Amino acid sequence: MDTYSEIEAIARAARAASSALAMADAEMRSRALGAMAGALRQEMELVLRANAEDVERARAEQVRESLIDRLMLDSGRIEEMACALEDLMELPDPVGRVLEERVLYNGLELSRVSVPLGVVAVIYEARPNVTADAAGICLKSGNACILRGGSMAAASCAAIAGVLADAVASVGLPRACVQAITITDRAATDALMQLHGLIDVIVPRGGAGLIKHCVEASKVPVIETGTGNCHVYVHESAQVEDAVRIVENAKCRRYGVCNAAETLLIDRSCAERILPAIVSALAAHGVTMHMDPLSLQVAQAALSASGTAADIVAATDADWDEEYLAPEMAIACVEDVDAAIQHINAHGTGHSEAIVAMDAHAIEAYLAGVDAAAVYANASTAFTDGGQFGLGAEIGISTQKLHARGPFATDALTSYKYIIRGCGQVRS
């Protein structure tokens, strides 16, 4: 069987499973989620062995540590995956919600009711936890899923998906509700994107190249999850301690995640007061700073006076558009909040943006003017996460404006249909 035929067979099995899953009630889907969580705990050693193979191979290929951090599983991360599945059980059922009810002029009773999308394909890179998150979210929302993990995490994803599929089958749902594509050839991904009519939506999670390829090549509708060139802007009214704490957390909490801040903007008028403390904090984490001329001048003077060492270099134009996913950050001085907004809307990816300020007018201007899925005042961009937003496990952070935006989970994987009840009406 060639690659296309194999992927088509997987999609047809998912389509058949989606019909059965759409008929399953909330209690059945919750039992499946509970079984999935229990199976992850029971089969933890199997998953860890598979993950160790992936990590060993990645290290042999000299993959950078920030990506290995995203790839690596331990007992704590598997427990988090299981807990995320159990958290989904507690969320309201997204299927069968009556969104609207009214009686038409002719006596027809019309209601609009939420329904599953059907078959959801998730294409992602070296994050094996996405396998469990995506499967759980799809199951909760009544969708069959096809999971296409990256080759770097191939063993991990196959192991997790197998465990979850067995758990789903154990409660009486079709095993094909959860399927993983284990073919590492990129042709498998391209075949998946051609199956309009069998697959209802594709969700890519990964770098800019993967997302761009899916958006441009797919015949199946795509929910675009975005890369994260996220900014923190420090206004002249900011307190030094607040600025340092928020920038440090947004940049250094985890380097390889899409909500990590990649660019710092700071008002010229407060650069000498605030920037040295931020530079010192970032230097302590080993962050390389790509700085515009004024910020570089301020940093060099402060470092010389204190005798502190830091890895600082002159920024290039390319740095303002870079998603580093590494201990690197671009830094620029701006004139004011309007200039910061202009810079972010020109170079940001519409993901997550933050302002640190005490001035209420600056805060409101920033919140209104920045075009992004999540805009923060005096908080770290690290909070852009389905669990932190009270949505449970998420399937991605959407940076598009149609259908879903920001962290999206179960509700975003439903559509609706109109149900009309009559008593013999005909149209003249």
mmCIF file of N, CA, C and O in Angstrom, residues 198-235:
data_model
loop_
_atom_site.group_PDB
_atom_site.id
_atom_site.type_symbol
_atom_site.label_atom_id
_atom_site.label_comp_id
_atom_site.label_asym_id
_atom_site.label_seq_id
_atom_site.Cartn_x
_atom_site.Cartn_y
_atom_site.Cartn_z
ATOM 1 N N LEU A 198 -12.941 13.864 3.987
ATOM 2 C CA LEU A 198 -12.726 12.855 5.025
ATOM 3 C C LEU A 198 -12.276 13.502 6.327
ATOM 4 O O LEU A 198 -12.640 13.050 7.412
ATOM 5 N N ILE A 199 -11.463 14.536 6.202
ATOM 6 C CA ILE A 199 -10.998 15.282 7.380
ATOM 7 C C ILE A 199 -11.666 16.646 7.366
ATOM 8 O O ILE A 199 -11.740 17.302 6.326
ATOM 9 N N ASP A 200 -12.149 17.067 8.525
ATOM 10 C CA ASP A 200 -12.899 18.325 8.588
ATOM 11 C C ASP A 200 -12.025 19.534 8.859
ATOM 12 O O ASP A 200 -12.324 20.634 8.378
ATOM 13 N N VAL A 201 -10.968 19.360 9.630
ATOM 14 C CA VAL A 201 -10.093 20.494 9.920
ATOM 15 C C VAL A 201 -8.717 19.969 10.280
ATOM 16 O O VAL A 201 -8.572 18.872 10.834
ATOM 17 N N ILE A 202 -7.698 20.744 9.946
ATOM 18 C CA ILE A 202 -6.316 20.447 10.321
ATOM 19 C C ILE A 202 -5.825 21.543 11.253
ATOM 20 O O ILE A 202 -6.038 22.733 11.010
ATOM 21 N N VAL A 203 -5.177 21.126 12.333
ATOM 22 C CA VAL A 203 -4.590 22.067 13.284
ATOM 23 C C VAL A 203 -3.092 21.817 13.326
ATOM 24 O O VAL A 203 -2.636 20.799 13.848
ATOM 25 N N PRO A 204 -2.282 22.710 12.752
ATOM 26 C CA PRO A 204 -0.822 22.563 12.851
ATOM 27 C C PRO A 204 -0.299 23.235 14.112
ATOM 28 O O PRO A 204 -0.698 24.352 14.445
ATOM 29 N N ARG A 205 0.590 22.545 14.826
ATOM 30 C CA ARG A 205 1.252 23.120 15.997
ATOM 31 C C ARG A 205 2.745 22.955 15.806
ATOM 32 O O ARG A 205 3.243 21.837 15.732
ATOM 33 N N GLY A 206 3.449 24.068 15.705
ATOM 34 C CA GLY A 206 4.891 23.975 15.520
ATOM 35 C C GLY A 206 5.466 25.278 15.013
ATOM 36 O O GLY A 206 4.892 26.351 15.215
ATOM 37 N N GLY A 207 6.579 25.183 14.339
ATOM 38 C CA GLY A 207 7.287 26.358 13.866
ATOM 39 C C GLY A 207 6.633 27.001 12.666
ATOM 40 O O GLY A 207 5.691 26.471 12.066
ATOM 41 N N ALA A 208 7.185 28.146 12.297
ATOM 42 C CA ALA A 208 6.614 28.931 11.201
ATOM 43 C C ALA A 208 6.598 28.156 9.896
ATOM 44 O O ALA A 208 5.656 28.264 9.106
ATOM 45 N N GLY A 209 7.631 27.341 9.665
ATOM 46 C CA GLY A 209 7.694 26.592 8.416
ATOM 47 C C GLY A 209 6.577 25.582 8.291
ATOM 48 O O GLY A 209 5.944 25.451 7.230
ATOM 49 N N LEU A 210 6.303 24.841 9.367
ATOM 50 C CA LEU A 210 5.219 23.859 9.357
ATOM 51 C C LEU A 210 3.878 24.542 9.122
ATOM 52 O O LEU A 210 3.072 24.109 8.289
ATOM 53 N N ILE A 211 3.619 25.612 9.858
ATOM 54 C CA ILE A 211 2.330 26.291 9.753
ATOM 55 C C ILE A 211 2.141 26.874 8.356
ATOM 56 O O ILE A 211 1.073 26.747 7.752
ATOM 57 N N LYS A 212 3.173 27.506 7.839
ATOM 58 C CA LYS A 212 3.096 28.088 6.494
ATOM 59 C C LYS A 212 2.804 26.999 5.457
ATOM 60 O O LYS A 212 1.970 27.196 4.557
ATOM 61 N N HIS A 213 3.473 25.879 5.589
ATOM 62 C CA HIS A 213 3.269 24.788 4.627
ATOM 63 C C HIS A 213 1.827 24.291 4.670
ATOM 64 O O HIS A 213 1.207 24.067 3.625
ATOM 65 N N CYS A 214 1.283 24.134 5.874
ATOM 66 C CA CYS A 214 -0.098 23.647 5.998
ATOM 67 C C CYS A 214 -1.091 24.651 5.417
ATOM 68 O O CYS A 214 -2.015 24.274 4.689
ATOM 69 N N VAL A 215 -0.900 25.916 5.737
ATOM 70 C CA VAL A 215 -1.828 26.945 5.248
ATOM 71 C C VAL A 215 -1.813 27.005 3.723
ATOM 72 O O VAL A 215 -2.862 27.138 3.078
ATOM 73 N N GLU A 216 -0.627 26.880 3.140
ATOM 74 C CA GLU A 216 -0.499 27.028 1.690
ATOM 75 C C GLU A 216 -0.843 25.763 0.914
ATOM 76 O O GLU A 216 -1.329 25.833 -0.213
ATOM 77 N N ALA A 217 -0.611 24.590 1.507
ATOM 78 C CA ALA A 217 -0.740 23.344 0.746
ATOM 79 C C ALA A 217 -2.019 22.575 1.025
ATOM 80 O O ALA A 217 -2.388 21.710 0.236
ATOM 81 N N SER A 218 -2.702 22.879 2.114
ATOM 82 C CA SER A 218 -3.821 22.032 2.520
ATOM 83 C C SER A 218 -5.098 22.334 1.741
ATOM 84 O O SER A 218 -5.467 23.494 1.554
ATOM 85 N N LYS A 219 -5.772 21.272 1.315
ATOM 86 C CA LYS A 219 -7.118 21.393 0.769
ATOM 87 C C LYS A 219 -8.168 21.315 1.874
ATOM 88 O O LYS A 219 -9.337 21.624 1.659
ATOM 89 N N VAL A 220 -7.743 20.886 3.050
ATOM 90 C CA VAL A 220 -8.610 20.806 4.223
ATOM 91 C C VAL A 220 -8.511 22.139 4.976
ATOM 92 O O VAL A 220 -7.423 22.706 5.076
ATOM 93 N N PRO A 221 -9.616 22.670 5.502
ATOM 94 C CA PRO A 221 -9.536 23.913 6.281
ATOM 95 C C PRO A 221 -8.525 23.798 7.431
ATOM 96 O O PRO A 221 -8.401 22.748 8.058
ATOM 97 N N VAL A 222 -7.808 24.892 7.681
ATOM 98 C CA VAL A 222 -6.747 24.912 8.689
ATOM 99 C C VAL A 222 -7.082 25.940 9.760
ATOM 100 O O VAL A 222 -7.480 27.072 9.454
ATOM 101 N N ILE A 223 -6.951 25.550 11.020
ATOM 102 C CA ILE A 223 -6.941 26.524 12.118
ATOM 103 C C ILE A 223 -5.480 26.828 12.397
ATOM 104 O O ILE A 223 -4.725 25.957 12.833
ATOM 105 N N GLU A 224 -5.079 28.041 12.133
ATOM 106 C CA GLU A 224 -3.660 28.404 12.164
ATOM 107 C C GLU A 224 -3.222 28.730 13.582
ATOM 108 O O GLU A 224 -3.634 29.730 14.158
ATOM 109 N N THR A 225 -2.411 27.864 14.157
ATOM 110 C CA THR A 225 -1.805 28.173 15.447
ATOM 111 C C THR A 225 -0.492 28.885 15.181
ATOM 112 O O THR A 225 0.275 28.471 14.314
ATOM 113 N N GLY A 226 -0.260 29.955 15.896
ATOM 114 C CA GLY A 226 0.788 30.863 15.474
ATOM 115 C C GLY A 226 2.114 30.679 16.159
ATOM 116 O O GLY A 226 2.218 30.160 17.264
ATOM 117 N N THR A 227 3.133 31.116 15.463
ATOM 118 C CA THR A 227 4.433 31.289 16.083
ATOM 119 C C THR A 227 4.334 32.464 17.051
ATOM 120 O O THR A 227 3.450 33.302 16.959
ATOM 121 N N GLY A 228 5.265 32.522 17.969
ATOM 122 C CA GLY A 228 5.148 33.509 19.032
ATOM 123 C C GLY A 228 6.297 34.484 19.098
ATOM 124 O O GLY A 228 7.211 34.298 19.900
ATOM 125 N N ASN A 229 6.278 35.517 18.253
ATOM 126 C CA ASN A 229 7.201 36.632 18.462
ATOM 127 C C ASN A 229 6.499 37.583 19.422
ATOM 128 O O ASN A 229 5.874 38.566 19.030
ATOM 129 N N CYS A 230 6.571 37.238 20.712
ATOM 130 C CA CYS A 230 5.856 37.979 21.756
ATOM 131 C C CYS A 230 6.744 39.083 22.325
ATOM 132 O O CYS A 230 7.966 38.935 22.411
ATOM 133 N N HIS A 231 6.113 40.185 22.729
ATOM 134 C CA HIS A 231 6.829 41.354 23.226
ATOM 135 C C HIS A 231 6.428 41.671 24.667
ATOM 136 O O HIS A 231 5.275 41.462 25.058
ATOM 137 N N VAL A 232 7.375 42.213 25.416
ATOM 138 C CA VAL A 232 7.070 42.934 26.653
ATOM 139 C C VAL A 232 7.508 44.373 26.445
ATOM 140 O O VAL A 232 8.655 44.629 26.046
ATOM 141 N N TYR A 233 6.593 45.300 26.679
ATOM 142 C CA TYR A 233 6.897 46.731 26.547
ATOM 143 C C TYR A 233 6.919 47.355 27.934
ATOM 144 O O TYR A 233 5.948 47.232 28.706
ATOM 145 N N VAL A 234 8.008 48.019 28.274
ATOM 146 C CA VAL A 234 8.164 48.692 29.560
ATOM 147 C C VAL A 234 7.964 50.185 29.359
ATOM 148 O O VAL A 234 8.782 50.852 28.712
ATOM 149 N N HIS A 235 6.869 50.687 29.916
ATOM 150 C CA HIS A 235 6.529 52.106 29.810
ATOM 151 C C HIS A 235 7.330 52.910 30.839
ATOM 152 O O HIS A 235 7.792 52.368 31.854
#
